[in-house]
Amino acid sequence: MYYEIKWVLDHVEVYDREGRFCFSADSAGEAERELEALIA
């Protein structure tokens, strides 16, 4: 699946292919770990 990670002020937000908000995280690394857990 395709996800986009965007920096917003002091955190990141993750959006799916359709542009829908999925979740936020403190860092890109944390977001990537969350995505791995979500996909697995």
Short mmCIF file of N, CA and C in Angstrom, two decimals:
data_model
loop_
_atom_site.label_atom_id
_atom_site.label_comp_id
_atom_site.label_asym_id
_atom_site.label_seq_id
_atom_site.Cartn_x
_atom_site.Cartn_y
_atom_site.Cartn_z
N MET A 1 0.83 -1.19 0.00
CA MET A 1 0.00 0.00 0.00
C MET A 1 0.86 1.24 0.00
N TYR A 2 0.29 2.32 -0.47
CA TYR A 2 0.99 3.58 -0.54
C TYR A 2 0.55 4.47 0.63
N TYR A 3 1.52 5.04 1.33
CA TYR A 3 1.26 5.99 2.39
C TYR A 3 2.17 7.19 2.21
N GLU A 4 1.68 8.36 2.58
CA GLU A 4 2.48 9.56 2.51
C GLU A 4 2.68 10.10 3.93
N ILE A 5 3.94 10.42 4.24
CA ILE A 5 4.28 10.99 5.54
C ILE A 5 4.58 12.47 5.34
N LYS A 6 3.85 13.33 6.05
CA LYS A 6 4.03 14.78 5.92
C LYS A 6 4.42 15.37 7.27
N TRP A 7 5.42 16.24 7.25
CA TRP A 7 5.77 16.99 8.46
C TRP A 7 4.76 18.11 8.64
N VAL A 8 4.20 18.21 9.84
CA VAL A 8 3.25 19.28 10.18
C VAL A 8 3.69 19.84 11.53
N LEU A 9 4.19 21.07 11.49
CA LEU A 9 4.75 21.72 12.69
C LEU A 9 5.80 20.82 13.33
N ASP A 10 5.51 20.23 14.50
CA ASP A 10 6.53 19.45 15.20
C ASP A 10 6.24 17.95 15.23
N HIS A 11 5.40 17.47 14.32
CA HIS A 11 5.11 16.04 14.24
C HIS A 11 4.87 15.66 12.79
N VAL A 12 4.65 14.37 12.55
CA VAL A 12 4.34 13.91 11.20
C VAL A 12 2.92 13.36 11.18
N GLU A 13 2.31 13.46 10.00
CA GLU A 13 0.99 12.88 9.79
C GLU A 13 1.07 11.91 8.62
N VAL A 14 0.37 10.82 8.73
CA VAL A 14 0.39 9.77 7.71
C VAL A 14 -0.97 9.74 7.02
N TYR A 15 -0.93 9.73 5.68
CA TYR A 15 -2.13 9.71 4.86
C TYR A 15 -2.06 8.51 3.92
N ASP A 16 -3.23 7.95 3.60
CA ASP A 16 -3.26 6.82 2.67
C ASP A 16 -3.29 7.32 1.22
N ARG A 17 -3.40 6.41 0.30
CA ARG A 17 -3.38 6.72 -1.14
C ARG A 17 -4.49 7.69 -1.54
N GLU A 18 -5.61 7.62 -0.86
CA GLU A 18 -6.75 8.48 -1.18
C GLU A 18 -6.66 9.84 -0.49
N GLY A 19 -5.59 10.06 0.29
CA GLY A 19 -5.43 11.33 0.98
C GLY A 19 -6.12 11.40 2.33
N ARG A 20 -6.59 10.25 2.81
CA ARG A 20 -7.27 10.21 4.11
C ARG A 20 -6.24 10.12 5.23
N PHE A 21 -6.47 10.89 6.28
CA PHE A 21 -5.60 10.87 7.44
C PHE A 21 -5.67 9.50 8.11
N CYS A 22 -4.51 8.95 8.47
CA CYS A 22 -4.46 7.65 9.15
C CYS A 22 -4.07 7.81 10.62
N PHE A 23 -2.94 8.47 10.86
CA PHE A 23 -2.48 8.69 12.23
C PHE A 23 -1.35 9.71 12.23
N SER A 24 -0.98 10.17 13.42
CA SER A 24 0.15 11.08 13.56
C SER A 24 1.19 10.42 14.45
N ALA A 25 2.41 10.92 14.36
CA ALA A 25 3.53 10.39 15.15
C ALA A 25 4.50 11.52 15.45
N ASP A 26 5.38 11.28 16.40
CA ASP A 26 6.36 12.29 16.79
C ASP A 26 7.51 12.42 15.79
N SER A 27 7.77 11.37 15.03
CA SER A 27 8.89 11.40 14.08
C SER A 27 8.57 10.49 12.89
N ALA A 28 9.35 10.65 11.82
CA ALA A 28 9.17 9.79 10.65
C ALA A 28 9.49 8.34 11.00
N GLY A 29 10.51 8.14 11.82
CA GLY A 29 10.87 6.78 12.23
C GLY A 29 9.75 6.10 12.98
N GLU A 30 9.12 6.83 13.89
CA GLU A 30 7.99 6.27 14.63
C GLU A 30 6.84 5.95 13.67
N ALA A 31 6.58 6.83 12.73
CA ALA A 31 5.52 6.60 11.75
C ALA A 31 5.80 5.35 10.92
N GLU A 32 7.05 5.17 10.51
CA GLU A 32 7.41 4.00 9.72
C GLU A 32 7.22 2.72 10.53
N ARG A 33 7.58 2.73 11.80
CA ARG A 33 7.37 1.55 12.65
C ARG A 33 5.87 1.26 12.80
N GLU A 34 5.07 2.31 12.97
CA GLU A 34 3.63 2.13 13.07
C GLU A 34 3.07 1.53 11.77
N LEU A 35 3.55 2.02 10.63
CA LEU A 35 3.10 1.49 9.35
C LEU A 35 3.46 0.02 9.20
N GLU A 36 4.67 -0.34 9.61
CA GLU A 36 5.08 -1.74 9.53
C GLU A 36 4.16 -2.61 10.36
N ALA A 37 3.80 -2.16 11.56
CA ALA A 37 2.91 -2.92 12.42
C ALA A 37 1.50 -2.98 11.82
N LEU A 38 1.07 -1.91 11.20
CA LEU A 38 -0.26 -1.84 10.59
C LEU A 38 -0.36 -2.79 9.41
N ILE A 39 0.69 -2.86 8.60
CA ILE A 39 0.69 -3.69 7.40
C ILE A 39 0.85 -5.16 7.72
N ALA A 40 1.60 -5.47 8.77
CA ALA A 40 1.90 -6.87 9.12
C ALA A 40 0.71 -7.64 9.61
#
